[in-house]
Amino acid sequence: MSKKLVPVISQQEIADTVKRLAQELDRDYGDRAPVLVGVLKGCFIFLADLIRQMQTPIQSIELIRLSSYGSATESSGEVKVLVGLPESAIANQHVILIEDIVDTGLSTTTALQLLQAYNPASLKLCSLLDKPERRRVPVAIDYLGIIVPNLFIVGYGLDVNEQYRQLPAIYALEDE
Ligand code: 5GP
Ligand code: MG
């Protein structure tokens, strides 16, 4: 069956949201330069836009990669760390995990546990999107962009089988 792209979040709404999140981080971090840890691959566009709106100095940008959903749109429930990071990047640092979306919460929880084990001075979560209807494990999002309905969405870093990441806005992928 062919699919069509239905607009869900516009480029302007994304830009406004990224700016608001950057302002919230600036307000809370001041000159306590945080370490930003992005979860690949989905975060890469959000992270790039976010850091260019932030005034707060940044200690470092780190990237981790977790195993994603198989190839389809459903989570197997098991999350593996494919690419981690050195403990020295996290220990005693003010760390912010940067997510594209919190869906079931399984991958975010895995990432938070990984970072917490490295003894950060503080650990917060910033996610552009939240799909609370699908949650399987509770996750507290400290800096939240936009709550989305229970639709499979693509664009602005989010893919299906590696396609659509480059779209500048966010769309639901629906059967024609
Ligand atoms: P989790 O289910 O563990 O919270 O989310 C795992 C990952 O699945 C997210 O970081 C994101 O990369 C991907 N994901 C979750 N919901 C969607 C969605 O609606 N669309 C796309 N393209 N990816 C999603
Ligand atoms: Mg992700």
mmCIF file with all atom_site columns, C-alpha atoms in Angstrom, residues 13-170:
data_model
loop_
_atom_site.group_PDB
_atom_site.id
_atom_site.type_symbol
_atom_site.label_atom_id
_atom_site.label_alt_id
_atom_site.label_comp_id
_atom_site.label_asym_id
_atom_site.label_entity_id
_atom_site.label_seq_id
_atom_site.pdbx_PDB_ins_code
_atom_site.Cartn_x
_atom_site.Cartn_y
_atom_site.Cartn_z
_atom_site.occupancy
_atom_site.B_iso_or_equiv
_atom_site.pdbx_formal_charge
_atom_site.auth_seq_id
_atom_site.auth_comp_id
_atom_site.auth_asym_id
_atom_site.auth_atom_id
_atom_site.pdbx_PDB_model_num
ATOM 1   C CA . GLU A 1 13  ? 6.366  25.496 15.126 1.00 0.00 ? 13  GLU A CA 1
ATOM 2   C CA . ILE A 1 14  ? 9.537  23.411 15.316 1.00 0.00 ? 14  ILE A CA 1
ATOM 3   C CA . ALA A 1 15  ? 11.717 26.550 15.182 1.00 0.00 ? 15  ALA A CA 1
ATOM 4   C CA . ASP A 1 16  ? 9.647  28.264 17.909 1.00 0.00 ? 16  ASP A CA 1
ATOM 5   C CA . THR A 1 17  ? 9.837  25.157 20.080 1.00 0.00 ? 17  THR A CA 1
ATOM 6   C CA . VAL A 1 18  ? 13.595 24.749 19.663 1.00 0.00 ? 18  VAL A CA 1
ATOM 7   C CA . LYS A 1 19  ? 14.072 28.397 20.602 1.00 0.00 ? 19  LYS A CA 1
ATOM 8   C CA . ARG A 1 20  ? 11.900 28.030 23.718 1.00 0.00 ? 20  ARG A CA 1
ATOM 9   C CA . LEU A 1 21  ? 13.818 24.928 24.834 1.00 0.00 ? 21  LEU A CA 1
ATOM 10  C CA . ALA A 1 22  ? 17.143 26.724 24.315 1.00 0.00 ? 22  ALA A CA 1
ATOM 11  C CA . GLN A 1 23  ? 15.871 29.617 26.447 1.00 0.00 ? 23  GLN A CA 1
ATOM 12  C CA . GLU A 1 24  ? 14.789 27.215 29.216 1.00 0.00 ? 24  GLU A CA 1
ATOM 13  C CA . LEU A 1 25  ? 18.225 25.582 29.181 1.00 0.00 ? 25  LEU A CA 1
ATOM 14  C CA . ASP A 1 26  ? 19.974 28.972 29.198 1.00 0.00 ? 26  ASP A CA 1
ATOM 15  C CA . ARG A 1 27  ? 17.846 30.061 32.167 1.00 0.00 ? 27  ARG A CA 1
ATOM 16  C CA . ASP A 1 28  ? 18.619 26.895 34.164 1.00 0.00 ? 28  ASP A CA 1
ATOM 17  C CA . TYR A 1 29  ? 22.277 26.336 33.296 1.00 0.00 ? 29  TYR A CA 1
ATOM 18  C CA . GLY A 1 30  ? 23.653 29.886 33.135 1.00 0.00 ? 30  GLY A CA 1
ATOM 19  C CA . ASP A 1 31  ? 27.421 29.426 33.084 1.00 0.00 ? 31  ASP A CA 1
ATOM 20  C CA . ARG A 1 32  ? 27.376 25.801 34.366 1.00 0.00 ? 32  ARG A CA 1
ATOM 21  C CA . ALA A 1 33  ? 28.424 24.532 30.937 1.00 0.00 ? 33  ALA A CA 1
ATOM 22  C CA . PRO A 1 34  ? 26.512 21.268 30.367 1.00 0.00 ? 34  PRO A CA 1
ATOM 23  C CA . VAL A 1 35  ? 27.512 18.157 28.421 1.00 0.00 ? 35  VAL A CA 1
ATOM 24  C CA . LEU A 1 36  ? 24.836 17.441 25.800 1.00 0.00 ? 36  LEU A CA 1
ATOM 25  C CA . VAL A 1 37  ? 24.417 13.773 24.916 1.00 0.00 ? 37  VAL A CA 1
ATOM 26  C CA . GLY A 1 38  ? 22.424 13.151 21.755 1.00 0.00 ? 38  GLY A CA 1
ATOM 27  C CA . VAL A 1 39  ? 20.838 9.798  20.947 1.00 0.00 ? 39  VAL A CA 1
ATOM 28  C CA . LEU A 1 40  ? 21.571 8.908  17.320 1.00 0.00 ? 40  LEU A CA 1
ATOM 29  C CA . LYS A 1 41  ? 20.346 8.877  14.760 1.00 0.00 ? 41  LYS A CA 1
ATOM 30  C CA . GLY A 1 42  ? 17.047 10.667 15.259 1.00 0.00 ? 42  GLY A CA 1
ATOM 31  C CA . CYS A 1 43  ? 18.365 13.574 17.353 1.00 0.00 ? 43  CYS A CA 1
ATOM 32  C CA . PHE A 1 44  ? 20.925 14.944 14.948 1.00 0.00 ? 44  PHE A CA 1
ATOM 33  C CA . ILE A 1 45  ? 18.904 17.741 13.373 1.00 0.00 ? 45  ILE A CA 1
ATOM 34  C CA . PHE A 1 46  ? 17.246 18.790 16.642 1.00 0.00 ? 46  PHE A CA 1
ATOM 35  C CA . LEU A 1 47  ? 20.604 18.802 18.458 1.00 0.00 ? 47  LEU A CA 1
ATOM 36  C CA . ALA A 1 48  ? 22.227 20.869 15.717 1.00 0.00 ? 48  ALA A CA 1
ATOM 37  C CA . ASP A 1 49  ? 19.425 23.446 15.789 1.00 0.00 ? 49  ASP A CA 1
ATOM 38  C CA . LEU A 1 50  ? 19.197 23.506 19.596 1.00 0.00 ? 50  LEU A CA 1
ATOM 39  C CA . ILE A 1 51  ? 22.869 24.247 20.244 1.00 0.00 ? 51  ILE A CA 1
ATOM 40  C CA . ARG A 1 52  ? 22.785 27.107 17.757 1.00 0.00 ? 52  ARG A CA 1
ATOM 41  C CA . GLN A 1 53  ? 19.971 28.742 19.752 1.00 0.00 ? 53  GLN A CA 1
ATOM 42  C CA . MET A 1 54  ? 21.705 28.302 23.133 1.00 0.00 ? 54  MET A CA 1
ATOM 43  C CA . GLN A 1 55  ? 23.713 31.080 24.760 1.00 0.00 ? 55  GLN A CA 1
ATOM 44  C CA . THR A 1 56  ? 24.985 28.932 27.633 1.00 0.00 ? 56  THR A CA 1
ATOM 45  C CA . PRO A 1 57  ? 28.524 27.677 27.082 1.00 0.00 ? 57  PRO A CA 1
ATOM 46  C CA . ILE A 1 58  ? 28.666 23.961 26.312 1.00 0.00 ? 58  ILE A CA 1
ATOM 47  C CA . GLN A 1 59  ? 31.269 21.680 27.888 1.00 0.00 ? 59  GLN A CA 1
ATOM 48  C CA . SER A 1 60  ? 30.997 19.066 25.135 1.00 0.00 ? 60  SER A CA 1
ATOM 49  C CA . ILE A 1 61  ? 28.681 17.401 22.669 1.00 0.00 ? 61  ILE A CA 1
ATOM 50  C CA . GLU A 1 62  ? 28.565 13.614 22.912 1.00 0.00 ? 62  GLU A CA 1
ATOM 51  C CA . LEU A 1 63  ? 26.647 11.131 20.778 1.00 0.00 ? 63  LEU A CA 1
ATOM 52  C CA . ILE A 1 64  ? 25.459 7.664  21.642 1.00 0.00 ? 64  ILE A CA 1
ATOM 53  C CA . ARG A 1 65  ? 23.679 5.170  19.472 1.00 0.00 ? 65  ARG A CA 1
ATOM 54  C CA . LEU A 1 66  ? 21.139 2.644  20.649 1.00 0.00 ? 66  LEU A CA 1
ATOM 55  C CA . SER A 1 67  ? 19.647 -0.223 18.707 1.00 0.00 ? 67  SER A CA 1
ATOM 56  C CA . SER A 1 68  ? 16.482 1.048  17.090 1.00 0.00 ? 68  SER A CA 1
ATOM 57  C CA . TYR A 1 69  ? 13.208 -0.597 16.232 1.00 0.00 ? 69  TYR A CA 1
ATOM 58  C CA . GLY A 1 70  ? 13.888 -3.537 13.890 1.00 0.00 ? 70  GLY A CA 1
ATOM 59  C CA . SER A 1 71  ? 13.030 -2.216 10.474 1.00 0.00 ? 71  SER A CA 1
ATOM 60  C CA . ALA A 1 72  ? 9.353  -1.614 11.018 1.00 0.00 ? 72  ALA A CA 1
ATOM 61  C CA . THR A 1 73  ? 7.502  0.795  13.231 1.00 0.00 ? 73  THR A CA 1
ATOM 62  C CA . GLU A 1 74  ? 7.110  -1.386 16.313 1.00 0.00 ? 74  GLU A CA 1
ATOM 63  C CA . SER A 1 75  ? 9.558  -1.731 19.162 1.00 0.00 ? 75  SER A CA 1
ATOM 64  C CA . SER A 1 76  ? 10.857 -5.184 20.024 1.00 0.00 ? 76  SER A CA 1
ATOM 65  C CA . GLY A 1 77  ? 11.216 -3.945 23.594 1.00 0.00 ? 77  GLY A CA 1
ATOM 66  C CA . GLU A 1 78  ? 14.920 -4.753 23.810 1.00 0.00 ? 78  GLU A CA 1
ATOM 67  C CA . VAL A 1 79  ? 17.414 -1.890 23.586 1.00 0.00 ? 79  VAL A CA 1
ATOM 68  C CA . LYS A 1 80  ? 21.164 -2.367 23.156 1.00 0.00 ? 80  LYS A CA 1
ATOM 69  C CA . VAL A 1 81  ? 23.916 0.235  23.333 1.00 0.00 ? 81  VAL A CA 1
ATOM 70  C CA . LEU A 1 82  ? 25.566 0.151  19.888 1.00 0.00 ? 82  LEU A CA 1
ATOM 71  C CA . VAL A 1 83  ? 27.905 3.108  20.451 1.00 0.00 ? 83  VAL A CA 1
ATOM 72  C CA . GLY A 1 84  ? 28.563 4.346  23.959 1.00 0.00 ? 84  GLY A CA 1
ATOM 73  C CA . LEU A 1 85  ? 30.869 7.009  25.360 1.00 0.00 ? 85  LEU A CA 1
ATOM 74  C CA . PRO A 1 86  ? 33.763 7.260  27.831 1.00 0.00 ? 86  PRO A CA 1
ATOM 75  C CA . GLU A 1 87  ? 32.904 7.550  31.515 1.00 0.00 ? 87  GLU A CA 1
ATOM 76  C CA . SER A 1 88  ? 35.290 10.531 31.701 1.00 0.00 ? 88  SER A CA 1
ATOM 77  C CA . ALA A 1 89  ? 32.927 12.533 29.448 1.00 0.00 ? 89  ALA A CA 1
ATOM 78  C CA . ILE A 1 90  ? 30.130 12.219 32.017 1.00 0.00 ? 90  ILE A CA 1
ATOM 79  C CA . ALA A 1 91  ? 31.639 11.892 35.505 1.00 0.00 ? 91  ALA A CA 1
ATOM 80  C CA . ASN A 1 92  ? 31.033 15.049 37.589 1.00 0.00 ? 92  ASN A CA 1
ATOM 81  C CA . GLN A 1 93  ? 29.473 16.875 34.646 1.00 0.00 ? 93  GLN A CA 1
ATOM 82  C CA . HIS A 1 94  ? 26.059 18.497 34.278 1.00 0.00 ? 94  HIS A CA 1
ATOM 83  C CA . VAL A 1 95  ? 24.598 16.219 31.630 1.00 0.00 ? 95  VAL A CA 1
ATOM 84  C CA . ILE A 1 96  ? 21.533 16.717 29.413 1.00 0.00 ? 96  ILE A CA 1
ATOM 85  C CA . LEU A 1 97  ? 20.272 13.791 27.368 1.00 0.00 ? 97  LEU A CA 1
ATOM 86  C CA . ILE A 1 98  ? 18.858 15.016 24.048 1.00 0.00 ? 98  ILE A CA 1
ATOM 87  C CA . GLU A 1 99  ? 16.129 12.891 22.447 1.00 0.00 ? 99  GLU A CA 1
ATOM 88  C CA . ASP A 1 100 ? 14.100 13.298 19.291 1.00 0.00 ? 100 ASP A CA 1
ATOM 89  C CA . ILE A 1 101 ? 11.045 11.581 20.774 1.00 0.00 ? 101 ILE A CA 1
ATOM 90  C CA . VAL A 1 102 ? 10.065 9.625  23.858 1.00 0.00 ? 102 VAL A CA 1
ATOM 91  C CA . ASP A 1 103 ? 7.693  6.930  22.703 1.00 0.00 ? 103 ASP A CA 1
ATOM 92  C CA . THR A 1 104 ? 7.576  3.703  24.734 1.00 0.00 ? 104 THR A CA 1
ATOM 93  C CA . GLY A 1 105 ? 10.326 5.191  26.908 1.00 0.00 ? 105 GLY A CA 1
ATOM 94  C CA . LEU A 1 106 ? 12.470 2.073  26.620 1.00 0.00 ? 106 LEU A CA 1
ATOM 95  C CA . SER A 1 107 ? 15.416 3.599  24.779 1.00 0.00 ? 107 SER A CA 1
ATOM 96  C CA . THR A 1 108 ? 15.409 6.801  26.821 1.00 0.00 ? 108 THR A CA 1
ATOM 97  C CA . THR A 1 109 ? 15.425 4.751  30.018 1.00 0.00 ? 109 THR A CA 1
ATOM 98  C CA . THR A 1 110 ? 18.369 2.709  28.745 1.00 0.00 ? 110 THR A CA 1
ATOM 99  C CA . ALA A 1 111 ? 20.274 5.898  27.880 1.00 0.00 ? 111 ALA A CA 1
ATOM 100 C CA . LEU A 1 112 ? 19.520 7.518  31.253 1.00 0.00 ? 112 LEU A CA 1
ATOM 101 C CA . GLN A 1 113 ? 20.696 4.386  33.091 1.00 0.00 ? 113 GLN A CA 1
ATOM 102 C CA . LEU A 1 114 ? 23.906 4.310  31.059 1.00 0.00 ? 114 LEU A CA 1
ATOM 103 C CA . LEU A 1 115 ? 24.651 7.956  31.876 1.00 0.00 ? 115 LEU A CA 1
ATOM 104 C CA . GLN A 1 116 ? 23.644 7.688  35.548 1.00 0.00 ? 116 GLN A CA 1
ATOM 105 C CA . ALA A 1 117 ? 26.098 4.808  36.003 1.00 0.00 ? 117 ALA A CA 1
ATOM 106 C CA . TYR A 1 118 ? 28.908 7.233  35.107 1.00 0.00 ? 118 TYR A CA 1
ATOM 107 C CA . ASN A 1 119 ? 28.108 9.514  38.053 1.00 0.00 ? 119 ASN A CA 1
ATOM 108 C CA . PRO A 1 120 ? 27.203 12.855 36.470 1.00 0.00 ? 120 PRO A CA 1
ATOM 109 C CA . ALA A 1 121 ? 26.886 15.895 38.779 1.00 0.00 ? 121 ALA A CA 1
ATOM 110 C CA . SER A 1 122 ? 23.339 16.186 37.430 1.00 0.00 ? 122 SER A CA 1
ATOM 111 C CA . LEU A 1 123 ? 21.309 14.504 34.697 1.00 0.00 ? 123 LEU A CA 1
ATOM 112 C CA . LYS A 1 124 ? 18.314 15.970 32.856 1.00 0.00 ? 124 LYS A CA 1
ATOM 113 C CA . LEU A 1 125 ? 16.295 14.959 29.823 1.00 0.00 ? 125 LEU A CA 1
ATOM 114 C CA . CYS A 1 126 ? 15.352 17.211 26.914 1.00 0.00 ? 126 CYS A CA 1
ATOM 115 C CA . SER A 1 127 ? 13.095 15.769 24.211 1.00 0.00 ? 127 SER A CA 1
ATOM 116 C CA . LEU A 1 128 ? 11.657 17.564 21.217 1.00 0.00 ? 128 LEU A CA 1
ATOM 117 C CA . LEU A 1 129 ? 8.634  15.273 21.081 1.00 0.00 ? 129 LEU A CA 1
ATOM 118 C CA . ASP A 1 130 ? 6.618  13.159 23.499 1.00 0.00 ? 130 ASP A CA 1
ATOM 119 C CA . LYS A 1 131 ? 4.103  10.473 22.557 1.00 0.00 ? 131 LYS A CA 1
ATOM 120 C CA . PRO A 1 132 ? 2.705  9.665  26.021 1.00 0.00 ? 132 PRO A CA 1
ATOM 121 C CA . GLU A 1 133 ? -0.035 7.298  24.822 1.00 0.00 ? 133 GLU A CA 1
ATOM 122 C CA . ARG A 1 134 ? 2.583  4.713  23.909 1.00 0.00 ? 134 ARG A CA 1
ATOM 123 C CA . ARG A 1 135 ? 4.570  4.778  27.147 1.00 0.00 ? 135 ARG A CA 1
ATOM 124 C CA . ARG A 1 136 ? 5.584  1.388  28.566 1.00 0.00 ? 136 ARG A CA 1
ATOM 125 C CA . VAL A 1 137 ? 7.948  2.682  31.246 1.00 0.00 ? 137 VAL A CA 1
ATOM 126 C CA . PRO A 1 138 ? 7.548  6.037  33.034 1.00 0.00 ? 138 PRO A CA 1
ATOM 127 C CA . VAL A 1 139 ? 9.948  8.788  31.937 1.00 0.00 ? 139 VAL A CA 1
ATOM 128 C CA . ALA A 1 140 ? 10.169 12.289 33.408 1.00 0.00 ? 140 ALA A CA 1
ATOM 129 C CA . ILE A 1 141 ? 10.965 14.803 30.659 1.00 0.00 ? 141 ILE A CA 1
ATOM 130 C CA . ASP A 1 142 ? 12.590 17.899 32.171 1.00 0.00 ? 142 ASP A CA 1
ATOM 131 C CA . TYR A 1 143 ? 12.565 19.950 28.962 1.00 0.00 ? 143 TYR A CA 1
ATOM 132 C CA . LEU A 1 144 ? 9.719  18.986 26.642 1.00 0.00 ? 144 LEU A CA 1
ATOM 133 C CA . GLY A 1 145 ? 8.988  20.375 23.218 1.00 0.00 ? 145 GLY A CA 1
ATOM 134 C CA . ILE A 1 146 ? 5.689  19.144 21.803 1.00 0.00 ? 146 ILE A CA 1
ATOM 135 C CA . ILE A 1 147 ? 3.258  16.372 22.775 1.00 0.00 ? 147 ILE A CA 1
ATOM 136 C CA . VAL A 1 148 ? 2.218  14.394 19.707 1.00 0.00 ? 148 VAL A CA 1
ATOM 137 C CA . PRO A 1 149 ? -0.748 12.060 19.161 1.00 0.00 ? 149 PRO A CA 1
ATOM 138 C CA . ASN A 1 150 ? -0.301 8.336  18.718 1.00 0.00 ? 150 ASN A CA 1
ATOM 139 C CA . LEU A 1 151 ? 0.719  8.471  15.054 1.00 0.00 ? 151 LEU A CA 1
ATOM 140 C CA . PHE A 1 152 ? 3.894  7.270  13.385 1.00 0.00 ? 152 PHE A CA 1
ATOM 141 C CA . ILE A 1 153 ? 5.674  10.457 12.394 1.00 0.00 ? 153 ILE A CA 1
ATOM 142 C CA . VAL A 1 154 ? 8.637  11.242 10.143 1.00 0.00 ? 154 VAL A CA 1
ATOM 143 C CA . GLY A 1 155 ? 10.831 14.190 9.237  1.00 0.00 ? 155 GLY A CA 1
ATOM 144 C CA . TYR A 1 156 ? 13.222 16.507 11.107 1.00 0.00 ? 156 TYR A CA 1
ATOM 145 C CA . GLY A 1 157 ? 15.518 13.561 11.864 1.00 0.00 ? 157 GLY A CA 1
ATOM 146 C CA . LEU A 1 158 ? 12.837 10.903 12.271 1.00 0.00 ? 158 LEU A CA 1
ATOM 147 C CA . ASP A 1 159 ? 12.845 8.115  9.707  1.00 0.00 ? 159 ASP A CA 1
ATOM 148 C CA . VAL A 1 160 ? 11.161 5.026  8.480  1.00 0.00 ? 160 VAL A CA 1
ATOM 149 C CA . ASN A 1 161 ? 13.739 2.643  7.057  1.00 0.00 ? 161 ASN A CA 1
ATOM 150 C CA . GLU A 1 162 ? 16.186 5.593  6.877  1.00 0.00 ? 162 GLU A CA 1
ATOM 151 C CA . GLN A 1 163 ? 13.876 7.638  4.653  1.00 0.00 ? 163 GLN A CA 1
ATOM 152 C CA . TYR A 1 164 ? 12.371 11.094 5.305  1.00 0.00 ? 164 TYR A CA 1
ATOM 153 C CA . ARG A 1 165 ? 14.936 12.268 7.916  1.00 0.00 ? 165 ARG A CA 1
ATOM 154 C CA . GLN A 1 166 ? 15.762 15.322 5.818  1.00 0.00 ? 166 GLN A CA 1
ATOM 155 C CA . LEU A 1 167 ? 12.229 16.730 5.689  1.00 0.00 ? 167 LEU A CA 1
ATOM 156 C CA . PRO A 1 168 ? 12.228 20.153 7.402  1.00 0.00 ? 168 PRO A CA 1
ATOM 157 C CA . ALA A 1 169 ? 8.812  19.632 9.018  1.00 0.00 ? 169 ALA A CA 1
ATOM 158 C CA . ILE A 1 170 ? 7.123  16.667 10.751 1.00 0.00 ? 170 ILE A CA 1
#
